[in-house]
Amino acid sequence: MPCGWRRRASLGHAAVTGSFNHLRACPHDGLRRFSVTPVTHWVLMPPRHSSPEALLETLSANRGRSDRLTHTEHLPARSARHASWPEAIRPEIRQAARELGVREPWAHQAEAMELAMAGRTTVIATGTASGKSLGYLAPVLSTLLDGSEARNGRGATALYLAPTKALAADQRRRAAALVPPRVRVALYDGDTPPEEREWVRQYASYVLTNPDMLHRGILPSHPRWSSFLKALRYVVIDECHSYRGVFGSHVAQVLRRLRRLCARYGASPTFLLASATTAEPAVTAERLTGLPATAVTEDSSPRGPMVFALWEPPLTEHVGEQGAPVRRTATAEAGYLLTDLVESGTRTVAFVRSRRAAELVALQAQDLLGTPLSGRVAAYRGGYLAEERRALEGALQSGRLLGLASTSALELGVDVSGLDAVLMAGYPGTRASLWQQAGRAGREAQGALAVLIARDDPLDTYLVHHPEALFATPVEATVLDPDNPHVLAPHLCAAAAELPIVDADIELFGPSTGRLLPALERRGLLRRRADGAWYWTRRERAADRVDLRGSGGSPVQIVEVATGRLLGTVDAAAAHTTVHAGAVHIHQGRSYLVRDLDLESSVALVEAADPPYTTSARDITSISILGTDTTEEWGEARLSFGAVEVVNQVVGFLRKRISTGEILGESKLDLPPRTLRTRAVWWSVTEDQLFDAEIPLDQLPGAAHAAEHASIGLLPLFATCDRWDIGGVSVPLHPDTGLPTVFVYDGHPGGAGFAERGFRRAVQWLTATRDAIAACECERGCPSCVQSPKCGNGNDPLDKAAAVRLLDVLLSGAPADKGESGVRSGGDGGGDGRSGGTDGDGGASGTA
């Protein structure tokens, strides 16, 4: 074994960052190891670059790429600040940490420990690799050690919630390294064998699970968990920034149900949350848990210097819809850059947006590298077996792998260290995720390189040309709305099935509870008995009516005709646009054609195929205003927020050549319309303003349509959403306003908080939208500014220049320095709309 290979361990501490047990190559020797089963080989690799600046210079100089680098940000190193161990932390925990190399905690870790031991709801919102795990593990495990001295060995228990199984498994290893065996640590998820589940219920002290298992497995069976819940002292919620939108709202109600059952058994656990850096973490923690929270935000961990580059792929000779120029895809560009970095011996992760993209980037790099280096590049994504993921993580940590193309599955907490560079093929959706991914590099205080590669998309294009939006702007607040009646109603049913709801519970579940309970009784789901409590009336399990990660309706199963094999599922809300008859469906890198979509049975039948095209649904959308919550006068224009009803119908689809985006043909579809009642932000302008903006009536549909597309593309900069979470409609003369109006709405029943955030940040949001359109170098509009990949009208009509003038006249009347207003979502969104979110942008010309 060459010099420098050694065992190292970590709790996110400067001296020993990384995983608890991995190998690290000496940075000064040129030998690196890679595995080709069954023999391990050693090859001579070039030493890594002496600095990230030199590495970036090499990337930009290769193959004439210097014009693709739009901005370079240099982030300085940061020194560590330590603190003494709090007295309440058990000596066994301190000793175990010392053996792992942690002599003293960092100051923010010690602060979190003190708050936790004092029983205060605490959220640790510090950077990647800042040791958040130790901040909550030390007090939790100390308390569990105290409880292990009880007669039954379980005088105290703790529950850990992670958004992914991989993160829970990683946390189990961390806890086991810190605590003696008499504290029994166990996983409880869908992979736990039935014979082990009873042991976990009866004997485990520290149970690691996920919100789905808590919702479906633990809470409905609470009598069997009574001894665990009675002793529950802590609930840890890791990566809590991932609980946003409708999913976050569901999780918030699951936590309220947990608190209610704990009180039934005489427990009042302390909630400890860990988050990437976010705005208003205490507010987010309070919305999630329903409890006042204290935030620990001052990061005292050390950080090496980082060079952060913004990169825009070149234009190609191909054209897309309406003859618009097309850039090289971010995934293809990532494949080239990953190849160069691996050739230079630089340990790199390339983050991509989809499972298929992870496979494609890895294959591209392997093809370009050839043997033997191709064996040192792999893909990492959800869908792999647990042992495959663990093997890949270990190979990356040890240096056997140099390059990994990964989805966000590697973003959340799984501890990989010693990386030199991170590539991000497209903006990951939020600044919090951006810094989370970039933080994967430089986790051992060495210099690091991060490169954001822009997709051909309005938001990505805006960011690489407006670096201040990334580097001079705080990260977003996490958006969720637990009081959304479409979320709250099924959880009230689940809660009533667990324990009858009494008047004292109404405040716990939120202000909409009082009017929802009678509505649920009218629907025959609940019954109020003589004792005044509300009871579940059905024979089936109420928890099964709630899909935490879905958006309404039964998921559509995707079944292979030839074998009857279930390939996967798709949300009911997305089925019309993604698995309609004739659609191309991709599963694990293989292509399938949808032969039939049976909406009554919720089944899509597919056949293996290799078509040279992709498909894109075409739809029509209409929108009506159900109620206006708040309106602001912007001079003659008007900005509003309220409840709307969206009716969407998929009417056909286009076939586009994979290599060029060329349209090969269009087919008609006969699918029923879907109705969505949700929340929206909308703005209207007057005829006089159109005259001032020099927009004649024949240009108005294209101007409004282009402004709508661009505003949808830019809203994720101000709300923690993806453009696929929202939709829009633009109407030259809307019947409810009597004026030209542009709507942007949440694509989830009852709303998800995204449109509300747009209303509160409207000046900044619409200014950024205007600037993004104006700055684009195309002549008539392209995917980088006003074209949308999910437009129901084939991106026609669009008028880029008129859209800029329209937004100019709108913004001319906007209030100066408008901060976030105090509006909050309220009401029930207008009724019992059953549909999930739509995928169309909507469009112009009345019905979009």
XYZ file of N, CA, C and O in Angstrom, residues 149-263:
460
model
N -30.016 2.860 31.378
C -29.816 2.430 32.761
C -31.136 2.121 33.467
O -31.141 1.692 34.619
N -32.259 2.325 32.765
C -33.555 1.968 33.334
C -33.686 0.448 33.400
O -32.952 -0.293 32.744
N -34.649 -0.021 34.160
C -34.797 -1.469 34.384
C -35.039 -2.210 33.072
O -34.509 -3.300 32.869
N -35.821 -1.625 32.171
C -36.104 -2.311 30.903
C -35.092 -1.968 29.813
O -35.225 -2.407 28.675
N -34.085 -1.160 30.149
C -33.063 -0.801 29.172
C -33.521 0.206 28.147
O -32.782 0.543 27.225
N -34.748 0.707 28.273
C -35.285 1.662 27.300
C -36.088 2.719 28.017
O -37.267 2.935 27.766
N -35.406 3.436 28.923
C -36.064 4.511 29.647
C -36.219 5.767 28.833
O -36.945 6.691 29.218
N -35.534 5.830 27.689
C -35.659 6.967 26.775
C -35.501 6.444 25.360
O -34.713 5.529 25.104
N -36.257 7.023 24.414
C -36.165 6.644 23.006
C -36.050 7.898 22.153
O -36.338 9.019 22.605
N -35.646 7.698 20.902
C -35.538 8.809 19.953
C -35.916 8.300 18.570
O -35.713 7.122 18.243
N -36.459 9.192 17.773
C -36.891 8.881 16.411
C -36.151 9.800 15.453
O -36.082 11.011 15.664
N -35.600 9.213 14.394
C -34.870 9.980 13.371
C -35.609 9.840 12.048
O -35.941 8.730 11.621
N -35.873 10.975 11.373
C -36.566 10.988 10.087
C -35.644 11.540 9.015
O -35.063 12.619 9.177
N -35.524 10.801 7.921
C -34.719 11.239 6.776
C -35.578 11.173 5.528
O -36.474 10.330 5.413
N -35.330 12.034 4.540
C -36.134 11.982 3.313
C -35.805 10.788 2.433
O -36.565 10.471 1.525
N -34.648 10.120 2.642
C -34.263 8.978 1.826
C -33.773 7.839 2.700
O -33.240 8.050 3.791
N -33.897 6.606 2.197
C -33.409 5.442 2.919
C -31.887 5.483 3.036
O -31.324 5.071 4.056
N -31.211 5.938 1.973
C -29.742 5.952 1.987
C -29.215 6.831 3.112
O -28.245 6.478 3.789
N -29.855 7.969 3.330
C -29.405 8.871 4.388
C -29.639 8.247 5.758
O -28.794 8.364 6.656
N -30.769 7.568 5.947
C -31.019 6.906 7.230
C -29.977 5.831 7.503
O -29.493 5.696 8.634
N -29.605 5.063 6.478
C -28.585 4.032 6.660
C -27.239 4.652 7.003
O -26.490 4.135 7.849
N -26.909 5.773 6.375
C -25.656 6.466 6.672
C -25.652 6.965 8.117
O -24.644 6.860 8.831
N -26.786 7.484 8.570
C -26.879 7.986 9.940
C -26.817 6.855 10.962
O -26.306 7.039 12.065
N -27.308 5.691 10.600
C -27.199 4.550 11.515
C -25.726 4.230 11.776
O -25.339 3.950 12.920
N -24.912 4.258 10.740
C -23.487 3.972 10.920
C -22.827 5.030 11.803
O -21.978 4.719 12.644
N -23.211 6.277 11.631
C -22.623 7.354 12.443
C -22.989 7.180 13.913
O -22.132 7.326 14.797
N -24.263 6.875 14.165
C -24.691 6.709 15.553
C -23.989 5.517 16.195
O -23.546 5.578 17.350
N -23.858 4.425 15.448
C -23.226 3.228 15.999
C -21.765 3.468 16.351
O -21.223 2.828 17.263
N -21.108 4.386 15.672
C -19.709 4.681 15.968
C -19.548 5.516 17.228
O -18.441 5.635 17.753
N -20.613 6.106 17.710
C -20.531 7.016 18.854
C -21.031 6.426 20.160
O -20.697 6.928 21.232
N -21.852 5.402 20.095
C -22.580 4.994 21.288
C -22.320 3.524 21.598
O -22.129 2.716 20.684
N -22.264 3.144 22.868
C -22.076 1.734 23.240
C -23.243 0.875 22.747
O -24.359 1.375 22.528
N -23.006 -0.439 22.592
C -24.040 -1.331 22.053
C -25.315 -1.383 22.887
O -26.367 -1.772 22.367
N -25.258 -1.010 24.159
C -26.486 -1.112 24.952
C -27.541 -0.100 24.523
O -28.706 -0.228 24.910
N -27.146 0.910 23.750
C -28.141 1.765 23.087
C -28.432 1.111 21.748
O -27.567 1.064 20.872
N -29.618 0.606 21.577
C -29.949 -0.210 20.414
C -30.456 0.683 19.271
O -31.529 1.296 19.364
N -29.673 0.754 18.206
C -29.951 1.592 17.038
C -30.475 0.698 15.924
O -29.868 -0.336 15.614
N -31.607 1.079 15.303
C -32.215 0.203 14.296
C -32.887 1.005 13.197
O -33.460 2.077 13.441
N -32.816 0.471 11.980
C -33.553 1.013 10.843
C -34.956 0.411 10.819
O -35.145 -0.782 11.120
N -35.937 1.238 10.440
C -37.311 0.756 10.295
C -37.882 1.409 9.052
O -38.347 2.552 9.076
N -37.802 0.695 7.926
C -38.335 1.225 6.677
C -38.907 0.074 5.858
O -39.042 -1.054 6.354
N -39.229 0.363 4.608
C -39.847 -0.656 3.782
C -38.971 -1.863 3.520
O -39.476 -2.925 3.129
N -37.651 -1.734 3.712
C -36.734 -2.848 3.489
C -36.506 -3.689 4.742
O -35.799 -4.697 4.683
N -37.057 -3.257 5.887
C -36.859 -4.013 7.124
C -37.667 -5.303 7.073
O -38.886 -5.257 6.883
N -37.035 -6.469 7.237
C -37.772 -7.739 7.185
C -38.849 -7.790 8.265
O -38.676 -7.249 9.365
N -39.955 -8.465 7.991
C -41.060 -8.532 8.972
C -40.621 -9.080 10.326
O -41.092 -8.617 11.366
N -39.701 -10.043 10.306
C -39.297 -10.638 11.582
C -38.501 -9.667 12.442
O -38.419 -9.826 13.659
N -37.891 -8.639 11.813
C -37.121 -7.659 12.577
C -37.997 -6.533 13.112
O -37.627 -5.853 14.065
N -39.141 -6.301 12.476
C -39.964 -5.146 12.847
C -40.481 -5.248 14.277
O -40.528 -4.247 14.986
N -40.873 -6.442 14.697
C -41.367 -6.589 16.059
C -40.267 -6.313 17.070
O -40.503 -5.699 18.117
N -39.040 -6.752 16.761
C -37.906 -6.470 17.658
C -37.689 -4.961 17.767
O -37.458 -4.437 18.865
N -37.762 -4.244 16.639
C -37.566 -2.788 16.661
C -38.619 -2.136 17.547
O -38.307 -1.270 18.378
N -39.877 -2.543 17.390
C -40.952 -1.943 18.183
C -40.741 -2.149 19.685
O -40.984 -1.256 20.486
N -40.266 -3.318 20.056
C -40.197 -3.652 21.469
C -38.895 -3.224 22.142
O -38.898 -2.924 23.339
N -37.787 -3.191 21.380
C -36.498 -3.054 22.053
C -35.624 -1.893 21.572
O -34.741 -1.458 22.321
N -35.795 -1.397 20.374
C -34.880 -0.375 19.857
C -35.042 0.940 20.618
O -36.154 1.344 20.971
N -33.916 1.601 20.854
C -33.920 2.898 21.526
C -33.915 4.048 20.529
O -34.522 5.092 20.760
N -33.181 3.857 19.425
C -33.022 4.918 18.419
C -33.487 4.324 17.095
O -32.808 3.489 16.499
N -34.669 4.740 16.634
C -35.263 4.202 15.422
C -35.100 5.217 14.295
O -35.510 6.371 14.426
N -34.502 4.762 13.198
C -34.278 5.616 12.040
C -35.229 5.204 10.932
O -35.245 4.050 10.500
N -36.034 6.151 10.460
C -37.048 5.837 9.465
C -37.235 7.040 8.551
O -36.383 7.935 8.500
N -38.351 7.080 7.831
C -38.659 8.191 6.926
C -40.105 8.617 7.137
O -40.888 7.898 7.780
N -40.518 9.767 6.643
C -41.889 10.238 6.894
C -42.953 9.289 6.376
O -44.024 9.163 6.972
N -42.673 8.609 5.258
C -43.653 7.700 4.685
C -43.932 6.542 5.642
O -45.087 6.145 5.839
N -42.872 5.986 6.238
C -43.048 4.858 7.146
C -43.697 5.316 8.458
O -44.497 4.587 9.053
N -43.363 6.517 8.897
C -44.020 7.055 10.091
C -45.515 7.196 9.846
O -46.340 6.827 10.694
N -45.864 7.694 8.674
C -47.264 7.929 8.321
C -48.041 6.629 8.143
O -49.154 6.476 8.674
N -47.488 5.670 7.437
C -48.224 4.455 7.093
C -48.024 3.311 8.080
O -48.911 2.479 8.261
N -46.830 3.247 8.700
C -46.505 2.089 9.499
C -46.563 2.292 10.999
O -46.991 1.397 11.735
N -46.132 3.466 11.481
C -46.013 3.677 12.923
C -47.270 4.303 13.513
O -47.855 3.777 14.470
N -47.708 5.424 12.963
C -48.839 6.131 13.575
C -50.134 5.319 13.556
O -50.838 5.261 14.581
N -50.500 4.666 12.446
C -51.743 3.880 12.493
C -51.651 2.684 13.443
O -52.688 2.174 13.882
N -50.431 2.236 13.767
C -50.239 1.091 14.670
C -49.722 1.543 16.029
O -48.985 0.802 16.690
N -50.107 2.743 16.446
C -49.507 3.317 17.649
C -49.699 2.474 18.904
O -48.826 2.503 19.786
N -50.785 1.687 19.071
C -50.841 0.860 20.291
C -49.672 -0.125 20.398
O -49.197 -0.406 21.496
N -49.206 -0.618 19.238
C -48.073 -1.546 19.258
C -46.765 -0.803 19.516
O -45.759 -1.421 19.855
N -46.762 0.509 19.313
C -45.576 1.339 19.554
C -45.683 2.107 20.872
O -44.911 3.033 21.115
N -46.625 1.757 21.705
C -46.913 2.577 22.883
C -45.716 2.713 23.811
O -45.449 3.812 24.340
N -44.952 1.634 24.039
C -43.806 1.741 24.949
C -42.733 2.643 24.362
O -42.047 3.370 25.090
N -42.567 2.616 23.046
C -41.597 3.507 22.384
C -42.058 4.956 22.477
O -41.282 5.855 22.836
N -43.328 5.222 22.155
C -43.834 6.595 22.153
C -43.886 7.160 23.571
O -43.660 8.362 23.775
N -44.175 6.345 24.541
C -44.244 6.814 25.929
C -42.904 7.345 26.403
O -42.840 8.292 27.208
N -41.800 6.759 25.895
C -40.458 7.155 26.327
C -39.782 8.103 25.343
O -38.595 8.409 25.515
N -40.521 8.586 24.332
C -39.897 9.377 23.269
C -39.435 10.733 23.798
O -40.235 11.539 24.259
N -38.130 10.972 23.689
C -37.544 12.220 24.185
C -37.142 13.163 23.054
O -37.164 14.381 23.229
N -36.715 12.612 21.914
C -36.248 13.453 20.804
C -36.808 12.938 19.485
O -36.937 11.730 19.276
N -37.115 13.891 18.594
C -37.422 13.588 17.200
C -36.448 14.408 16.356
O -36.430 15.640 16.444
N -35.619 13.712 15.590
C -34.642 14.376 14.724
C -35.193 14.401 13.304
O -35.607 13.356 12.769
N -35.207 15.561 12.673
C -35.687 15.715 11.300
C -34.511 16.217 10.466
O -34.153 17.395 10.510
N -33.892 15.315 9.719
C -32.691 15.652 8.964
C -33.053 16.186 7.586
O -34.090 15.829 7.019
N -32.160 17.055 7.048
C -32.347 17.651 5.722
C -33.753 18.240 5.599
O -34.458 18.025 4.615
N -34.149 19.017 6.595
C -35.539 19.484 6.644
C -35.858 20.474 5.530
O -37.040 20.709 5.240
N -34.841 21.047 4.881
C -35.123 21.951 3.766
C -35.735 21.205 2.576
O -36.299 21.824 1.671
N -35.613 19.864 2.558
C -36.188 19.088 1.457
C -37.703 18.922 1.605
O -38.376 18.497 0.668
N -38.246 19.263 2.776
C -39.683 19.148 2.999
C -40.344 20.470 2.623
O -40.556 21.340 3.463
N -40.640 20.618 1.361
C -41.198 21.869 0.864
C -42.388 21.575 -0.036
O -42.618 20.446 -0.454
N -43.143 22.637 -0.331
C -44.297 22.476 -1.199
C -45.328 21.536 -0.601
O -45.526 21.462 0.614
N -46.002 20.775 -1.451
C -47.057 19.876 -0.995
C -46.477 18.752 -0.145
O -47.052 18.369 0.879
N -45.320 18.212 -0.542
C -44.692 17.160 0.259
C -44.383 17.672 1.658
O -44.674 17.008 2.666
N -43.804 18.858 1.765
C -43.503 19.427 3.071
C -44.762 19.676 3.889
O -44.765 19.483 5.111
N -45.837 20.084 3.226
C -47.089 20.323 3.936
C -47.648 19.018 4.495
O -48.175 18.975 5.614
N -47.545 17.939 3.719
C -47.969 16.625 4.212
C -47.141 16.207 5.426
O -47.681 15.728 6.435
N -45.820 16.372 5.333
C -44.945 15.966 6.439
C -45.260 16.776 7.690
O -45.249 16.251 8.816
N -45.571 18.061 7.525
C -45.935 18.893 8.678
C -47.151 18.321 9.397
O -47.211 18.312 10.635
N -48.131 17.833 8.655
C -49.312 17.257 9.300
C -49.012 15.888 9.922
O -49.579 15.530 10.961
N -48.107 15.121 9.329
C -47.685 13.857 9.943
C -47.039 14.132 11.302
O -47.282 13.420 12.283
N -46.225 15.190 11.371
C -45.575 15.525 12.639
C -46.591 15.988 13.676
O -46.432 15.714 14.881
N -47.628 16.664 13.263
C -48.671 17.053 14.216
C -49.414 15.813 14.737
O -49.772 15.752 15.917
N -49.644 14.861 13.864
C -50.263 13.613 14.330
C -49.358 12.895 15.324
O -49.828 12.324 16.316
N -48.045 12.917 15.059
C -47.095 12.299 15.994
C -47.141 13.000 17.340
O -47.185 12.340 18.399
N -47.134 14.319 17.355
C -47.173 15.061 18.619
C -48.436 14.720 19.401
O -48.410 14.578 20.631
N -49.559 14.587 18.700
C -50.832 14.293 19.358
C -50.803 12.921 20.025
O -51.261 12.753 21.168
N -50.250 11.922 19.341
C -50.184 10.583 19.919
C -49.172 10.514 21.064
O -49.398 9.804 22.054
N -48.063 11.253 20.940
C -47.096 11.297 22.044
C -47.763 11.852 23.300
O -47.574 11.326 24.412
N -48.553 12.922 23.135
C -49.255 13.490 24.287
C -50.222 12.475 24.890
O -50.396 12.418 26.113
